[in-house]
Amino acid sequence: AHISGSPFSVSVAPAAIHAPTTTATGTGLIRFVACTLCATFSVEARDQYGNLVPRASQDTVFVGTLLSPTLAKTLAVPAAGGSTTWNLIYTATFAARYSASVVVAQTLAHIHGSPFTVDVIPGLAVSNVSHVNITVLEGSRSNIPVTVPIFSRDIYGNQMTAGGDAFSAAIFGPATVPVVMTDLGAGLYQAVF
């Protein structure tokens, strides 16, 4: 026999956000092309028992930093998001290996897996940002080959790390000069006139 009113309906709320059980996922924590406001990842808040913590039940803000050992620059990572996840977006225009840290604001404790290693790679090559060492043509002589180096760069000035870009070169003047273009890899090309 049941007690009067049985069975009873019970609602159990999750405990506070617990950093060691809170996780983050997304390409913004692994590897992406240099960009502005396009690297994203999500933080899924959980309590110490593994229960999802709805955003409405906590005022917690996750604090994220992106630190490059070559630049020693920290970029702010703002948090905004859904019911149980916080979507974080940041900018990284300098190609390098970064350390991305995500902590719970109240405790400054790192979430599970933090800090993360993030590789920012150059974007597509852009001709007006790429560099040509044209000074090697000064003083050149007829019938003596001249090698002109071309350094391929993306829109942010990052040196390309691979070849395969479509560069061409020509010399305009009273005579036609044949040009041999060679892809040396790692974003370096040479034009031999």
PDB file of C-alpha atoms in Angstrom:
ATOM      1  CA  ALA A   1       0.000   0.000   0.000  1.00  0.00           C
ATOM      2  CA  HIS A   2       1.147   3.524  -0.830  1.00  0.00           C
ATOM      3  CA  ILE A   3       1.283   6.444   1.534  1.00  0.00           C
ATOM      4  CA  SER A   4      -1.317   9.037   0.684  1.00  0.00           C
ATOM      5  CA  GLY A   5      -0.158  11.070  -2.376  1.00  0.00           C
ATOM      6  CA  SER A   6       2.395   8.421  -3.389  1.00  0.00           C
ATOM      7  CA  PRO A   7       4.255   8.211  -5.713  1.00  0.00           C
ATOM      8  CA  PHE A   8       5.832  11.627  -5.183  1.00  0.00           C
ATOM      9  CA  SER A   9       7.398  13.687  -7.959  1.00  0.00           C
ATOM     10  CA  VAL A  10      10.922  14.818  -7.112  1.00  0.00           C
ATOM     11  CA  SER A  11      13.042  17.216  -9.121  1.00  0.00           C
ATOM     12  CA  VAL A  12      16.809  17.038  -8.557  1.00  0.00           C
ATOM     13  CA  ALA A  13      18.920  20.001  -9.618  1.00  0.00           C
ATOM     14  CA  PRO A  14      22.566  19.631 -10.569  1.00  0.00           C
ATOM     15  CA  ALA A  15      25.284  20.805  -8.219  1.00  0.00           C
ATOM     16  CA  ALA A  16      27.648  23.676  -9.047  1.00  0.00           C
ATOM     17  CA  ILE A  17      29.888  23.520 -12.097  1.00  0.00           C
ATOM     18  CA  HIS A  18      32.858  21.283 -11.437  1.00  0.00           C
ATOM     19  CA  ALA A  19      35.959  21.995 -13.535  1.00  0.00           C
ATOM     20  CA  PRO A  20      37.402  18.425 -13.695  1.00  0.00           C
ATOM     21  CA  THR A  21      34.173  17.017 -15.208  1.00  0.00           C
ATOM     22  CA  THR A  22      33.444  19.976 -17.516  1.00  0.00           C
ATOM     23  CA  THR A  23      34.558  19.355 -21.098  1.00  0.00           C
ATOM     24  CA  ALA A  24      35.272  21.327 -24.257  1.00  0.00           C
ATOM     25  CA  THR A  25      35.063  20.267 -27.910  1.00  0.00           C
ATOM     26  CA  GLY A  26      35.459  21.865 -31.314  1.00  0.00           C
ATOM     27  CA  THR A  27      38.015  22.619 -34.009  1.00  0.00           C
ATOM     28  CA  GLY A  28      39.017  25.824 -32.222  1.00  0.00           C
ATOM     29  CA  LEU A  29      40.824  23.606 -29.720  1.00  0.00           C
ATOM     30  CA  ILE A  30      42.816  21.618 -32.265  1.00  0.00           C
ATOM     31  CA  ARG A  31      43.882  23.216 -35.537  1.00  0.00           C
ATOM     32  CA  PHE A  32      42.438  25.925 -37.749  1.00  0.00           C
ATOM     33  CA  VAL A  33      43.364  28.479 -40.378  1.00  0.00           C
ATOM     34  CA  ALA A  34      44.322  31.981 -39.215  1.00  0.00           C
ATOM     35  CA  CYS A  35      41.178  34.116 -39.117  1.00  0.00           C
ATOM     36  CA  THR A  36      39.212  36.791 -37.313  1.00  0.00           C
ATOM     37  CA  LEU A  37      36.313  35.679 -35.126  1.00  0.00           C
ATOM     38  CA  CYS A  38      36.069  32.228 -36.634  1.00  0.00           C
ATOM     39  CA  ALA A  39      37.750  29.833 -34.233  1.00  0.00           C
ATOM     40  CA  THR A  40      35.063  28.299 -32.062  1.00  0.00           C
ATOM     41  CA  PHE A  41      34.613  25.624 -29.472  1.00  0.00           C
ATOM     42  CA  SER A  42      31.955  24.686 -26.946  1.00  0.00           C
ATOM     43  CA  VAL A  43      32.214  24.088 -23.222  1.00  0.00           C
ATOM     44  CA  GLU A  44      29.724  21.633 -21.729  1.00  0.00           C
ATOM     45  CA  ALA A  45      29.228  22.392 -18.044  1.00  0.00           C
ATOM     46  CA  ARG A  46      28.891  19.445 -15.657  1.00  0.00           C
ATOM     47  CA  ASP A  47      28.727  19.071 -11.907  1.00  0.00           C
ATOM     48  CA  GLN A  48      30.956  16.766  -9.836  1.00  0.00           C
ATOM     49  CA  TYR A  49      28.583  13.855 -10.497  1.00  0.00           C
ATOM     50  CA  GLY A  50      28.646  14.316 -14.286  1.00  0.00           C
ATOM     51  CA  ASN A  51      25.211  15.940 -14.534  1.00  0.00           C
ATOM     52  CA  LEU A  52      24.771  18.675 -17.130  1.00  0.00           C
ATOM     53  CA  VAL A  53      24.481  22.114 -15.533  1.00  0.00           C
ATOM     54  CA  PRO A  54      21.946  24.317 -17.331  1.00  0.00           C
ATOM     55  CA  ARG A  55      23.102  27.838 -18.063  1.00  0.00           C
ATOM     56  CA  ALA A  56      20.121  29.390 -16.290  1.00  0.00           C
ATOM     57  CA  SER A  57      21.088  27.740 -13.008  1.00  0.00           C
ATOM     58  CA  GLN A  58      24.581  29.230 -12.859  1.00  0.00           C
ATOM     59  CA  ASP A  59      26.082  32.682 -13.247  1.00  0.00           C
ATOM     60  CA  THR A  60      29.415  31.047 -14.055  1.00  0.00           C
ATOM     61  CA  VAL A  61      31.372  32.453 -16.913  1.00  0.00           C
ATOM     62  CA  PHE A  62      34.196  30.490 -18.419  1.00  0.00           C
ATOM     63  CA  VAL A  63      37.385  32.431 -18.907  1.00  0.00           C
ATOM     64  CA  GLY A  64      39.578  31.512 -21.819  1.00  0.00           C
ATOM     65  CA  THR A  65      43.010  32.661 -22.895  1.00  0.00           C
ATOM     66  CA  LEU A  66      45.020  31.909 -25.985  1.00  0.00           C
ATOM     67  CA  LEU A  67      48.745  32.222 -25.412  1.00  0.00           C
ATOM     68  CA  SER A  68      51.394  31.964 -28.104  1.00  0.00           C
ATOM     69  CA  PRO A  69      54.919  31.210 -26.920  1.00  0.00           C
ATOM     70  CA  THR A  70      56.277  33.210 -29.856  1.00  0.00           C
ATOM     71  CA  LEU A  71      54.131  36.287 -29.236  1.00  0.00           C
ATOM     72  CA  ALA A  72      53.426  36.049 -25.497  1.00  0.00           C
ATOM     73  CA  LYS A  73      50.047  37.590 -26.312  1.00  0.00           C
ATOM     74  CA  THR A  74      46.802  36.688 -24.590  1.00  0.00           C
ATOM     75  CA  LEU A  75      43.522  36.998 -26.448  1.00  0.00           C
ATOM     76  CA  ALA A  76      40.231  37.191 -24.583  1.00  0.00           C
ATOM     77  CA  VAL A  77      37.707  34.443 -25.230  1.00  0.00           C
ATOM     78  CA  PRO A  78      34.134  35.657 -24.576  1.00  0.00           C
ATOM     79  CA  ALA A  79      31.541  33.129 -23.479  1.00  0.00           C
ATOM     80  CA  ALA A  80      27.963  33.063 -24.712  1.00  0.00           C
ATOM     81  CA  GLY A  81      25.817  30.085 -25.400  1.00  0.00           C
ATOM     82  CA  GLY A  82      23.016  27.625 -25.134  1.00  0.00           C
ATOM     83  CA  SER A  83      21.216  25.909 -22.317  1.00  0.00           C
ATOM     84  CA  THR A  84      24.003  23.612 -21.089  1.00  0.00           C
ATOM     85  CA  THR A  85      26.893  24.722 -23.285  1.00  0.00           C
ATOM     86  CA  TRP A  86      28.908  27.876 -23.559  1.00  0.00           C
ATOM     87  CA  ASN A  87      30.088  28.697 -27.089  1.00  0.00           C
ATOM     88  CA  LEU A  88      33.431  30.470 -27.179  1.00  0.00           C
ATOM     89  CA  ILE A  89      34.846  32.290 -30.184  1.00  0.00           C
ATOM     90  CA  TYR A  90      38.200  33.961 -30.640  1.00  0.00           C
ATOM     91  CA  THR A  91      40.568  35.518 -33.143  1.00  0.00           C
ATOM     92  CA  ALA A  92      44.013  34.258 -34.049  1.00  0.00           C
ATOM     93  CA  THR A  93      45.596  35.814 -37.118  1.00  0.00           C
ATOM     94  CA  PHE A  94      49.205  34.872 -36.344  1.00  0.00           C
ATOM     95  CA  ALA A  95      50.106  31.326 -37.400  1.00  0.00           C
ATOM     96  CA  ALA A  96      51.745  29.579 -34.452  1.00  0.00           C
ATOM     97  CA  ARG A  97      51.236  26.900 -31.825  1.00  0.00           C
ATOM     98  CA  TYR A  98      49.107  28.280 -29.004  1.00  0.00           C
ATOM     99  CA  SER A  99      48.118  27.125 -25.551  1.00  0.00           C
ATOM    100  CA  ALA A 100      44.384  27.590 -24.984  1.00  0.00           C
ATOM    101  CA  SER A 101      43.277  27.623 -21.358  1.00  0.00           C
ATOM    102  CA  VAL A 102      39.673  27.450 -20.200  1.00  0.00           C
ATOM    103  CA  VAL A 103      38.903  27.923 -16.505  1.00  0.00           C
ATOM    104  CA  VAL A 104      35.800  28.302 -14.355  1.00  0.00           C
ATOM    105  CA  ALA A 105      35.699  31.990 -13.422  1.00  0.00           C
ATOM    106  CA  GLN A 106      34.811  31.575  -9.722  1.00  0.00           C
ATOM    107  CA  THR A 107      37.536  29.057  -8.944  1.00  0.00           C
ATOM    108  CA  LEU A 108      40.060  29.661 -11.748  1.00  0.00           C
ATOM    109  CA  ALA A 109      40.288  25.862 -12.015  1.00  0.00           C
ATOM    110  CA  HIS A 110      41.075  24.431 -15.451  1.00  0.00           C
ATOM    111  CA  ILE A 111      38.351  22.359 -17.080  1.00  0.00           C
ATOM    112  CA  HIS A 112      39.090  18.795 -18.188  1.00  0.00           C
ATOM    113  CA  GLY A 113      41.923  18.760 -20.777  1.00  0.00           C
ATOM    114  CA  SER A 114      42.882  22.414 -20.283  1.00  0.00           C
ATOM    115  CA  PRO A 115      45.254  23.823 -21.327  1.00  0.00           C
ATOM    116  CA  PHE A 116      44.808  22.632 -24.921  1.00  0.00           C
ATOM    117  CA  THR A 117      47.432  22.813 -27.687  1.00  0.00           C
ATOM    118  CA  VAL A 118      46.039  24.661 -30.714  1.00  0.00           C
ATOM    119  CA  ASP A 119      47.818  24.960 -34.053  1.00  0.00           C
ATOM    120  CA  VAL A 120      46.902  28.015 -36.117  1.00  0.00           C
ATOM    121  CA  ILE A 121      48.039  27.536 -39.702  1.00  0.00           C
ATOM    122  CA  PRO A 122      48.311  30.073 -42.548  1.00  0.00           C
ATOM    123  CA  GLY A 123      45.300  30.642 -44.780  1.00  0.00           C
ATOM    124  CA  LEU A 124      45.364  30.829 -48.574  1.00  0.00           C
ATOM    125  CA  ALA A 125      48.231  32.633 -50.283  1.00  0.00           C
ATOM    126  CA  VAL A 126      47.490  36.216 -51.281  1.00  0.00           C
ATOM    127  CA  SER A 127      49.587  37.837 -54.000  1.00  0.00           C
ATOM    128  CA  ASN A 128      49.553  41.415 -52.681  1.00  0.00           C
ATOM    129  CA  VAL A 129      50.824  40.264 -49.264  1.00  0.00           C
ATOM    130  CA  SER A 130      53.431  37.831 -50.612  1.00  0.00           C
ATOM    131  CA  HIS A 131      56.989  39.107 -50.954  1.00  0.00           C
ATOM    132  CA  VAL A 132      59.328  39.141 -53.944  1.00  0.00           C
ATOM    133  CA  ASN A 133      63.006  39.989 -53.550  1.00  0.00           C
ATOM    134  CA  ILE A 134      63.265  42.080 -56.722  1.00  0.00           C
ATOM    135  CA  THR A 135      66.617  43.631 -55.733  1.00  0.00           C
ATOM    136  CA  VAL A 136      68.396  40.573 -57.174  1.00  0.00           C
ATOM    137  CA  LEU A 137      67.500  41.859 -60.660  1.00  0.00           C
ATOM    138  CA  GLU A 138      69.518  45.043 -60.150  1.00  0.00           C
ATOM    139  CA  GLY A 139      72.744  44.826 -62.090  1.00  0.00           C
ATOM    140  CA  SER A 140      71.680  41.655 -63.912  1.00  0.00           C
ATOM    141  CA  ARG A 141      73.330  40.958 -67.260  1.00  0.00           C
ATOM    142  CA  SER A 142      72.206  39.530 -70.543  1.00  0.00           C
ATOM    143  CA  ASN A 143      72.397  35.714 -70.877  1.00  0.00           C
ATOM    144  CA  ILE A 144      73.246  35.235 -67.163  1.00  0.00           C
ATOM    145  CA  PRO A 145      70.414  33.530 -65.232  1.00  0.00           C
ATOM    146  CA  VAL A 146      68.995  35.438 -62.280  1.00  0.00           C
ATOM    147  CA  THR A 147      67.074  33.697 -59.493  1.00  0.00           C
ATOM    148  CA  VAL A 148      64.282  35.724 -57.865  1.00  0.00           C
ATOM    149  CA  PRO A 149      62.882  34.325 -54.578  1.00  0.00           C
ATOM    150  CA  ILE A 150      59.154  34.610 -53.908  1.00  0.00           C
ATOM    151  CA  PHE A 151      57.825  34.209 -50.352  1.00  0.00           C
ATOM    152  CA  SER A 152      54.176  33.189 -50.241  1.00  0.00           C
ATOM    153  CA  ARG A 153      52.073  34.734 -47.439  1.00  0.00           C
ATOM    154  CA  ASP A 154      48.431  34.687 -46.355  1.00  0.00           C
ATOM    155  CA  ILE A 155      46.210  37.750 -45.821  1.00  0.00           C
ATOM    156  CA  TYR A 156      47.708  38.274 -42.329  1.00  0.00           C
ATOM    157  CA  GLY A 157      51.307  38.062 -43.539  1.00  0.00           C
ATOM    158  CA  ASN A 158      51.937  34.522 -42.276  1.00  0.00           C
ATOM    159  CA  GLN A 159      54.618  32.677 -44.253  1.00  0.00           C
ATOM    160  CA  MET A 160      53.031  29.674 -45.960  1.00  0.00           C
ATOM    161  CA  THR A 161      54.173  26.290 -44.652  1.00  0.00           C
ATOM    162  CA  ALA A 162      53.469  24.304 -47.829  1.00  0.00           C
ATOM    163  CA  GLY A 163      53.802  24.797 -51.556  1.00  0.00           C
ATOM    164  CA  GLY A 164      51.242  24.392 -54.320  1.00  0.00           C
ATOM    165  CA  ASP A 165      50.330  28.055 -54.854  1.00  0.00           C
ATOM    166  CA  ALA A 166      49.823  29.259 -58.433  1.00  0.00           C
ATOM    167  CA  PHE A 167      52.483  31.919 -58.979  1.00  0.00           C
ATOM    168  CA  SER A 168      53.698  33.120 -62.353  1.00  0.00           C
ATOM    169  CA  ALA A 169      56.332  35.686 -63.300  1.00  0.00           C
ATOM    170  CA  ALA A 170      57.262  37.651 -66.388  1.00  0.00           C
ATOM    171  CA  ILE A 171      59.624  40.415 -67.467  1.00  0.00           C
ATOM    172  CA  PHE A 172      58.173  43.006 -69.810  1.00  0.00           C
ATOM    173  CA  GLY A 173      60.388  44.851 -72.231  1.00  0.00           C
ATOM    174  CA  PRO A 174      61.673  44.898 -75.783  1.00  0.00           C
ATOM    175  CA  ALA A 175      62.612  41.184 -75.663  1.00  0.00           C
ATOM    176  CA  THR A 176      60.828  38.048 -74.520  1.00  0.00           C
ATOM    177  CA  VAL A 177      62.554  36.480 -71.525  1.00  0.00           C
ATOM    178  CA  PRO A 178      61.744  32.866 -70.645  1.00  0.00           C
ATOM    179  CA  VAL A 179      60.933  32.241 -66.971  1.00  0.00           C
ATOM    180  CA  VAL A 180      61.254  28.944 -65.110  1.00  0.00           C
ATOM    181  CA  MET A 181      59.117  28.886 -61.941  1.00  0.00           C
ATOM    182  CA  THR A 182      59.973  26.312 -59.269  1.00  0.00           C
ATOM    183  CA  ASP A 183      57.977  25.436 -56.145  1.00  0.00           C
ATOM    184  CA  LEU A 184      60.546  24.806 -53.378  1.00  0.00           C
ATOM    185  CA  GLY A 185      57.887  23.921 -50.793  1.00  0.00           C
ATOM    186  CA  ALA A 186      57.214  25.632 -47.459  1.00  0.00           C
ATOM    187  CA  GLY A 187      55.799  28.678 -49.274  1.00  0.00           C
ATOM    188  CA  LEU A 188      59.054  29.451 -51.084  1.00  0.00           C
ATOM    189  CA  TYR A 189      59.247  29.739 -54.869  1.00  0.00           C
ATOM    190  CA  GLN A 190      61.913  30.808 -57.276  1.00  0.00           C
ATOM    191  CA  ALA A 191      61.660  32.378 -60.688  1.00  0.00           C
ATOM    192  CA  VAL A 192      64.751  31.997 -62.863  1.00  0.00           C
ATOM    193  CA  PHE A 193      65.042  34.533 -65.702  1.00  0.00           C
TER     194      PHE A 193
END
